[in-house]
């Protein structure tokens, strides 16, 4: 049996490997090589590449949950400040690669969910968990009068999460942050109560 450190190294480097190469284009040999471990370590620790991808997704989402805890779930900010903070952090993370790679969860959702039931099911669970802090922000913002309250909070939260991922997809294609800015401009004029941003510069 390979050492636990090899397993950890495979998962840790897997985020970047699958982000850059995609699931289909990254062979098991590529994955082991990027991790700097023997090829046999992969088969010793993972039953299949799909099982491995699920573990990598969990690691990636754990890092996003940390971001959400500091932003969307922060007790020290008003509801829409929490949303702003989250979008700001994600935008900064996307900028590191020159808007090239996007979100691993969204990437695998587009690439793999059509033929891997294992990965599709795990992605479904991740999005359900991801939606909860968005819903909490929407509910709080509606209660405080920051967000229009004539729409279902569940549908607004779903729209925000799905719309943001659509903007990230366009960002990858255009290699530009303009789709992210556009998304934020549109939600401000359609969802936020008028006057909420009069004292701020446009996003």
PDB file of C-alpha atoms in Angstrom:
ATOM      1  CA  UNK A   1       0.000   0.000   0.000  1.00  0.00           C
ATOM      2  CA  UNK A   2       1.311   3.427  -0.900  1.00  0.00           C
ATOM      3  CA  UNK A   3       1.793   5.891   1.905  1.00  0.00           C
ATOM      4  CA  UNK A   4      -1.068   8.171   3.013  1.00  0.00           C
ATOM      5  CA  UNK A   5       1.100  11.126   1.998  1.00  0.00           C
ATOM      6  CA  UNK A   6       0.953   9.957  -1.630  1.00  0.00           C
ATOM      7  CA  UNK A   7      -2.842   9.894  -1.449  1.00  0.00           C
ATOM      8  CA  UNK A   8      -2.895  13.397  -0.025  1.00  0.00           C
ATOM      9  CA  UNK A   9      -0.482  14.626  -2.683  1.00  0.00           C
ATOM     10  CA  UNK A  10      -2.660  13.163  -5.440  1.00  0.00           C
ATOM     11  CA  UNK A  11      -5.739  14.956  -4.128  1.00  0.00           C
ATOM     12  CA  UNK A  12      -3.920  18.216  -3.429  1.00  0.00           C
ATOM     13  CA  UNK A  13      -2.420  18.490  -6.906  1.00  0.00           C
ATOM     14  CA  UNK A  14      -5.553  17.067  -8.522  1.00  0.00           C
ATOM     15  CA  UNK A  15      -7.382  20.366  -8.212  1.00  0.00           C
ATOM     16  CA  UNK A  16      -4.877  22.092 -10.472  1.00  0.00           C
ATOM     17  CA  UNK A  17      -4.473  19.083 -12.784  1.00  0.00           C
ATOM     18  CA  UNK A  18      -8.192  18.664 -13.455  1.00  0.00           C
ATOM     19  CA  UNK A  19      -8.670  22.414 -13.660  1.00  0.00           C
ATOM     20  CA  UNK A  20      -5.979  22.845 -16.286  1.00  0.00           C
ATOM     21  CA  UNK A  21      -6.356  19.624 -18.278  1.00  0.00           C
ATOM     22  CA  UNK A  22      -9.972  18.618 -17.699  1.00  0.00           C
ATOM     23  CA  UNK A  23     -11.191  15.196 -16.605  1.00  0.00           C
ATOM     24  CA  UNK A  24     -11.067  13.483 -20.003  1.00  0.00           C
ATOM     25  CA  UNK A  25      -7.690  14.882 -21.035  1.00  0.00           C
ATOM     26  CA  UNK A  26      -5.920  14.037 -17.788  1.00  0.00           C
ATOM     27  CA  UNK A  27      -4.845  10.400 -17.784  1.00  0.00           C
ATOM     28  CA  UNK A  28      -4.044   8.532 -14.580  1.00  0.00           C
ATOM     29  CA  UNK A  29      -0.405   8.728 -15.624  1.00  0.00           C
ATOM     30  CA  UNK A  30      -0.702  12.504 -16.011  1.00  0.00           C
ATOM     31  CA  UNK A  31      -2.287  12.782 -12.569  1.00  0.00           C
ATOM     32  CA  UNK A  32       0.412  10.681 -10.893  1.00  0.00           C
ATOM     33  CA  UNK A  33       3.170  12.548 -12.698  1.00  0.00           C
ATOM     34  CA  UNK A  34       1.790  15.944 -11.647  1.00  0.00           C
ATOM     35  CA  UNK A  35       1.638  14.718  -8.049  1.00  0.00           C
ATOM     36  CA  UNK A  36       5.188  13.372  -8.234  1.00  0.00           C
ATOM     37  CA  UNK A  37       4.186   9.898  -7.031  1.00  0.00           C
ATOM     38  CA  UNK A  38       4.485   6.416  -8.583  1.00  0.00           C
ATOM     39  CA  UNK A  39       1.708   5.416 -10.970  1.00  0.00           C
ATOM     40  CA  UNK A  40       0.783   2.508  -8.706  1.00  0.00           C
ATOM     41  CA  UNK A  41      -0.070   4.922  -5.914  1.00  0.00           C
ATOM     42  CA  UNK A  42      -3.158   6.006  -7.805  1.00  0.00           C
ATOM     43  CA  UNK A  43      -4.636   2.533  -8.158  1.00  0.00           C
ATOM     44  CA  UNK A  44      -3.709   1.721  -4.571  1.00  0.00           C
ATOM     45  CA  UNK A  45      -5.715   4.648  -3.229  1.00  0.00           C
ATOM     46  CA  UNK A  46      -8.570   5.119  -5.724  1.00  0.00           C
ATOM     47  CA  UNK A  47     -10.860   2.556  -7.332  1.00  0.00           C
ATOM     48  CA  UNK A  48     -11.289   4.648 -10.475  1.00  0.00           C
ATOM     49  CA  UNK A  49     -10.620   8.056 -11.955  1.00  0.00           C
ATOM     50  CA  UNK A  50     -14.244   8.948 -11.208  1.00  0.00           C
ATOM     51  CA  UNK A  51     -13.788   8.158  -7.511  1.00  0.00           C
ATOM     52  CA  UNK A  52     -10.648  10.274  -7.569  1.00  0.00           C
ATOM     53  CA  UNK A  53     -12.490  13.186  -9.202  1.00  0.00           C
ATOM     54  CA  UNK A  54     -15.136  13.083  -6.463  1.00  0.00           C
ATOM     55  CA  UNK A  55     -12.421  13.351  -3.808  1.00  0.00           C
ATOM     56  CA  UNK A  56     -10.827  16.267  -5.655  1.00  0.00           C
ATOM     57  CA  UNK A  57     -14.210  17.975  -5.954  1.00  0.00           C
ATOM     58  CA  UNK A  58     -14.714  17.599  -2.208  1.00  0.00           C
ATOM     59  CA  UNK A  59     -11.317  19.164  -1.545  1.00  0.00           C
ATOM     60  CA  UNK A  60     -12.062  22.047  -3.924  1.00  0.00           C
ATOM     61  CA  UNK A  61     -15.494  22.660  -2.417  1.00  0.00           C
ATOM     62  CA  UNK A  62     -14.023  22.643   1.083  1.00  0.00           C
ATOM     63  CA  UNK A  63     -11.872  25.607   0.075  1.00  0.00           C
ATOM     64  CA  UNK A  64     -14.959  27.384  -1.254  1.00  0.00           C
ATOM     65  CA  UNK A  65     -16.812  26.666   1.982  1.00  0.00           C
ATOM     66  CA  UNK A  66     -14.007  28.445   3.791  1.00  0.00           C
ATOM     67  CA  UNK A  67     -14.538  31.468   1.536  1.00  0.00           C
ATOM     68  CA  UNK A  68     -18.283  31.324   2.154  1.00  0.00           C
ATOM     69  CA  UNK A  69     -17.769  31.163   5.904  1.00  0.00           C
ATOM     70  CA  UNK A  70     -15.764  34.400   5.754  1.00  0.00           C
ATOM     71  CA  UNK A  71     -18.130  36.191   3.373  1.00  0.00           C
ATOM     72  CA  UNK A  72     -21.658  34.902   2.776  1.00  0.00           C
ATOM     73  CA  UNK A  73     -21.931  33.620   6.342  1.00  0.00           C
ATOM     74  CA  UNK A  74     -20.112  36.449   8.082  1.00  0.00           C
ATOM     75  CA  UNK A  75     -22.014  37.861  11.094  1.00  0.00           C
ATOM     76  CA  UNK A  76     -20.159  41.172  10.791  1.00  0.00           C
ATOM     77  CA  UNK A  77     -21.588  42.441   7.495  1.00  0.00           C
ATOM     78  CA  UNK A  78     -24.975  43.463   6.149  1.00  0.00           C
ATOM     79  CA  UNK A  79     -26.564  40.860   3.823  1.00  0.00           C
ATOM     80  CA  UNK A  80     -25.592  42.379   0.476  1.00  0.00           C
ATOM     81  CA  UNK A  81     -22.158  43.281   1.798  1.00  0.00           C
ATOM     82  CA  UNK A  82     -21.725  39.559   2.379  1.00  0.00           C
ATOM     83  CA  UNK A  83     -22.699  38.834  -1.215  1.00  0.00           C
ATOM     84  CA  UNK A  84     -20.366  41.563  -2.496  1.00  0.00           C
ATOM     85  CA  UNK A  85     -17.498  40.179  -0.428  1.00  0.00           C
ATOM     86  CA  UNK A  86     -18.009  36.671  -1.804  1.00  0.00           C
ATOM     87  CA  UNK A  87     -18.139  37.833  -5.422  1.00  0.00           C
ATOM     88  CA  UNK A  88     -15.051  39.990  -4.853  1.00  0.00           C
ATOM     89  CA  UNK A  89     -13.034  37.066  -3.474  1.00  0.00           C
ATOM     90  CA  UNK A  90     -14.058  34.731  -6.303  1.00  0.00           C
ATOM     91  CA  UNK A  91     -13.268  37.398  -8.895  1.00  0.00           C
ATOM     92  CA  UNK A  92      -9.808  37.830  -7.387  1.00  0.00           C
ATOM     93  CA  UNK A  93      -9.236  34.067  -7.496  1.00  0.00           C
ATOM     94  CA  UNK A  94     -10.299  33.925 -11.146  1.00  0.00           C
ATOM     95  CA  UNK A  95      -7.920  36.736 -12.045  1.00  0.00           C
ATOM     96  CA  UNK A  96      -4.873  34.720 -10.945  1.00  0.00           C
ATOM     97  CA  UNK A  97      -5.070  32.512 -14.045  1.00  0.00           C
ATOM     98  CA  UNK A  98      -5.919  35.410 -16.345  1.00  0.00           C
ATOM     99  CA  UNK A  99      -9.604  34.373 -16.399  1.00  0.00           C
ATOM    100  CA  UNK A 100      -8.576  31.099 -18.057  1.00  0.00           C
ATOM    101  CA  UNK A 101      -9.750  28.165 -15.932  1.00  0.00           C
ATOM    102  CA  UNK A 102     -12.912  29.147 -14.102  1.00  0.00           C
ATOM    103  CA  UNK A 103     -14.478  26.920 -11.437  1.00  0.00           C
ATOM    104  CA  UNK A 104     -13.633  23.222 -11.170  1.00  0.00           C
ATOM    105  CA  UNK A 105     -17.177  22.375 -10.081  1.00  0.00           C
ATOM    106  CA  UNK A 106     -18.707  24.134 -13.049  1.00  0.00           C
ATOM    107  CA  UNK A 107     -16.075  22.733 -15.387  1.00  0.00           C
ATOM    108  CA  UNK A 108     -16.731  19.131 -14.402  1.00  0.00           C
ATOM    109  CA  UNK A 109     -20.460  19.751 -14.404  1.00  0.00           C
ATOM    110  CA  UNK A 110     -20.257  20.701 -18.068  1.00  0.00           C
ATOM    111  CA  UNK A 111     -17.725  18.070 -19.064  1.00  0.00           C
ATOM    112  CA  UNK A 112     -18.590  14.938 -17.112  1.00  0.00           C
ATOM    113  CA  UNK A 113     -22.118  15.005 -15.678  1.00  0.00           C
ATOM    114  CA  UNK A 114     -23.617  13.774 -18.936  1.00  0.00           C
ATOM    115  CA  UNK A 115     -21.895  10.383 -18.699  1.00  0.00           C
ATOM    116  CA  UNK A 116     -20.725   9.879 -15.103  1.00  0.00           C
ATOM    117  CA  UNK A 117     -23.597   9.290 -12.715  1.00  0.00           C
ATOM    118  CA  UNK A 118     -21.188   9.159  -9.776  1.00  0.00           C
ATOM    119  CA  UNK A 119     -19.782  12.618 -10.475  1.00  0.00           C
ATOM    120  CA  UNK A 120     -23.183  14.042 -11.440  1.00  0.00           C
ATOM    121  CA  UNK A 121     -24.694  12.892  -8.150  1.00  0.00           C
ATOM    122  CA  UNK A 122     -21.856  14.393  -6.139  1.00  0.00           C
ATOM    123  CA  UNK A 123     -22.129  17.662  -8.058  1.00  0.00           C
ATOM    124  CA  UNK A 124     -25.838  17.749  -7.323  1.00  0.00           C
ATOM    125  CA  UNK A 125     -25.080  17.454  -3.615  1.00  0.00           C
ATOM    126  CA  UNK A 126     -22.414  20.141  -3.792  1.00  0.00           C
ATOM    127  CA  UNK A 127     -24.760  22.603  -5.479  1.00  0.00           C
ATOM    128  CA  UNK A 128     -27.424  21.896  -2.845  1.00  0.00           C
ATOM    129  CA  UNK A 129     -24.906  22.710  -0.103  1.00  0.00           C
ATOM    130  CA  UNK A 130     -23.667  25.740  -2.045  1.00  0.00           C
ATOM    131  CA  UNK A 131     -27.169  27.140  -2.364  1.00  0.00           C
ATOM    132  CA  UNK A 132     -27.833  27.370   1.384  1.00  0.00           C
ATOM    133  CA  UNK A 133     -25.616  30.381   2.199  1.00  0.00           C
ATOM    134  CA  UNK A 134     -26.919  32.193  -0.893  1.00  0.00           C
ATOM    135  CA  UNK A 135     -30.468  31.571   0.285  1.00  0.00           C
ATOM    136  CA  UNK A 136     -29.635  32.848   3.762  1.00  0.00           C
ATOM    137  CA  UNK A 137     -28.233  36.069   2.268  1.00  0.00           C
ATOM    138  CA  UNK A 138     -31.339  36.565   0.120  1.00  0.00           C
ATOM    139  CA  UNK A 139     -33.704  35.985   3.034  1.00  0.00           C
ATOM    140  CA  UNK A 140     -31.771  38.382   5.261  1.00  0.00           C
ATOM    141  CA  UNK A 141     -31.546  40.999   2.502  1.00  0.00           C
ATOM    142  CA  UNK A 142     -35.288  40.828   1.856  1.00  0.00           C
ATOM    143  CA  UNK A 143     -36.025  41.199   5.554  1.00  0.00           C
ATOM    144  CA  UNK A 144     -33.721  44.220   5.830  1.00  0.00           C
ATOM    145  CA  UNK A 145     -35.188  45.896   2.745  1.00  0.00           C
ATOM    146  CA  UNK A 146     -31.965  45.696   0.715  1.00  0.00           C
ATOM    147  CA  UNK A 147     -33.438  43.286  -1.823  1.00  0.00           C
ATOM    148  CA  UNK A 148     -36.830  43.325  -3.526  1.00  0.00           C
ATOM    149  CA  UNK A 149     -39.194  41.009  -1.700  1.00  0.00           C
ATOM    150  CA  UNK A 150     -41.743  40.234  -4.425  1.00  0.00           C
ATOM    151  CA  UNK A 151     -39.752  37.242  -5.647  1.00  0.00           C
ATOM    152  CA  UNK A 152     -39.299  33.806  -4.096  1.00  0.00           C
ATOM    153  CA  UNK A 153     -36.062  33.794  -2.057  1.00  0.00           C
ATOM    154  CA  UNK A 154     -35.371  30.244  -3.225  1.00  0.00           C
ATOM    155  CA  UNK A 155     -35.656  31.251  -6.869  1.00  0.00           C
ATOM    156  CA  UNK A 156     -33.503  34.356  -6.366  1.00  0.00           C
ATOM    157  CA  UNK A 157     -30.809  32.275  -4.664  1.00  0.00           C
ATOM    158  CA  UNK A 158     -30.917  29.708  -7.481  1.00  0.00           C
ATOM    159  CA  UNK A 159     -30.681  32.503 -10.041  1.00  0.00           C
ATOM    160  CA  UNK A 160     -27.698  34.107  -8.324  1.00  0.00           C
ATOM    161  CA  UNK A 161     -25.735  30.866  -8.132  1.00  0.00           C
ATOM    162  CA  UNK A 162     -26.626  29.733 -11.660  1.00  0.00           C
ATOM    163  CA  UNK A 163     -26.168  33.187 -13.175  1.00  0.00           C
ATOM    164  CA  UNK A 164     -22.761  33.610 -11.568  1.00  0.00           C
ATOM    165  CA  UNK A 165     -21.655  30.272 -13.022  1.00  0.00           C
ATOM    166  CA  UNK A 166     -22.890  31.310 -16.433  1.00  0.00           C
ATOM    167  CA  UNK A 167     -20.863  34.506 -16.146  1.00  0.00           C
ATOM    168  CA  UNK A 168     -17.796  32.454 -15.200  1.00  0.00           C
ATOM    169  CA  UNK A 169     -18.264  30.318 -18.320  1.00  0.00           C
ATOM    170  CA  UNK A 170     -18.374  33.415 -20.503  1.00  0.00           C
ATOM    171  CA  UNK A 171     -15.354  34.765 -18.620  1.00  0.00           C
ATOM    172  CA  UNK A 172     -13.368  31.684 -19.656  1.00  0.00           C
ATOM    173  CA  UNK A 173     -14.387  32.042 -23.286  1.00  0.00           C
ATOM    174  CA  UNK A 174     -13.649  35.765 -23.438  1.00  0.00           C
ATOM    175  CA  UNK A 175     -10.601  35.641 -21.121  1.00  0.00           C
ATOM    176  CA  UNK A 176     -11.984  38.769 -19.518  1.00  0.00           C
ATOM    177  CA  UNK A 177     -13.696  39.805 -16.290  1.00  0.00           C
ATOM    178  CA  UNK A 178     -16.330  41.789 -18.196  1.00  0.00           C
ATOM    179  CA  UNK A 179     -18.954  38.985 -17.941  1.00  0.00           C
ATOM    180  CA  UNK A 180     -18.517  39.005 -14.164  1.00  0.00           C
ATOM    181  CA  UNK A 181     -18.915  42.774 -14.040  1.00  0.00           C
ATOM    182  CA  UNK A 182     -21.953  42.581 -16.316  1.00  0.00           C
ATOM    183  CA  UNK A 183     -23.633  40.031 -14.066  1.00  0.00           C
ATOM    184  CA  UNK A 184     -23.110  42.264 -11.057  1.00  0.00           C
ATOM    185  CA  UNK A 185     -24.420  45.344 -12.852  1.00  0.00           C
ATOM    186  CA  UNK A 186     -27.579  43.537 -13.913  1.00  0.00           C
ATOM    187  CA  UNK A 187     -28.418  42.073 -10.515  1.00  0.00           C
ATOM    188  CA  UNK A 188     -27.987  45.510  -8.973  1.00  0.00           C
ATOM    189  CA  UNK A 189     -30.561  47.160 -11.213  1.00  0.00           C
ATOM    190  CA  UNK A 190     -32.998  44.234 -11.206  1.00  0.00           C
ATOM    191  CA  UNK A 191     -32.856  42.818  -7.686  1.00  0.00           C
ATOM    192  CA  UNK A 192     -31.433  45.423  -5.347  1.00  0.00           C
ATOM    193  CA  UNK A 193     -33.671  48.140  -3.970  1.00  0.00           C
ATOM    194  CA  UNK A 194     -33.093  51.435  -5.780  1.00  0.00           C
ATOM    195  CA  UNK A 195     -30.622  53.753  -4.156  1.00  0.00           C
ATOM    196  CA  UNK A 196     -28.773  50.995  -2.381  1.00  0.00           C
ATOM    197  CA  UNK A 197     -25.555  51.757  -4.292  1.00  0.00           C
ATOM    198  CA  UNK A 198     -25.796  55.481  -4.839  1.00  0.00           C
ATOM    199  CA  UNK A 199     -22.736  56.063  -2.697  1.00  0.00           C
ATOM    200  CA  UNK A 200     -20.607  53.433  -4.439  1.00  0.00           C
ATOM    201  CA  UNK A 201     -18.659  53.305  -7.657  1.00  0.00           C
ATOM    202  CA  UNK A 202     -20.055  50.986 -10.352  1.00  0.00           C
ATOM    203  CA  UNK A 203     -18.723  47.429 -10.099  1.00  0.00           C
TER     204      UNK A 203
END
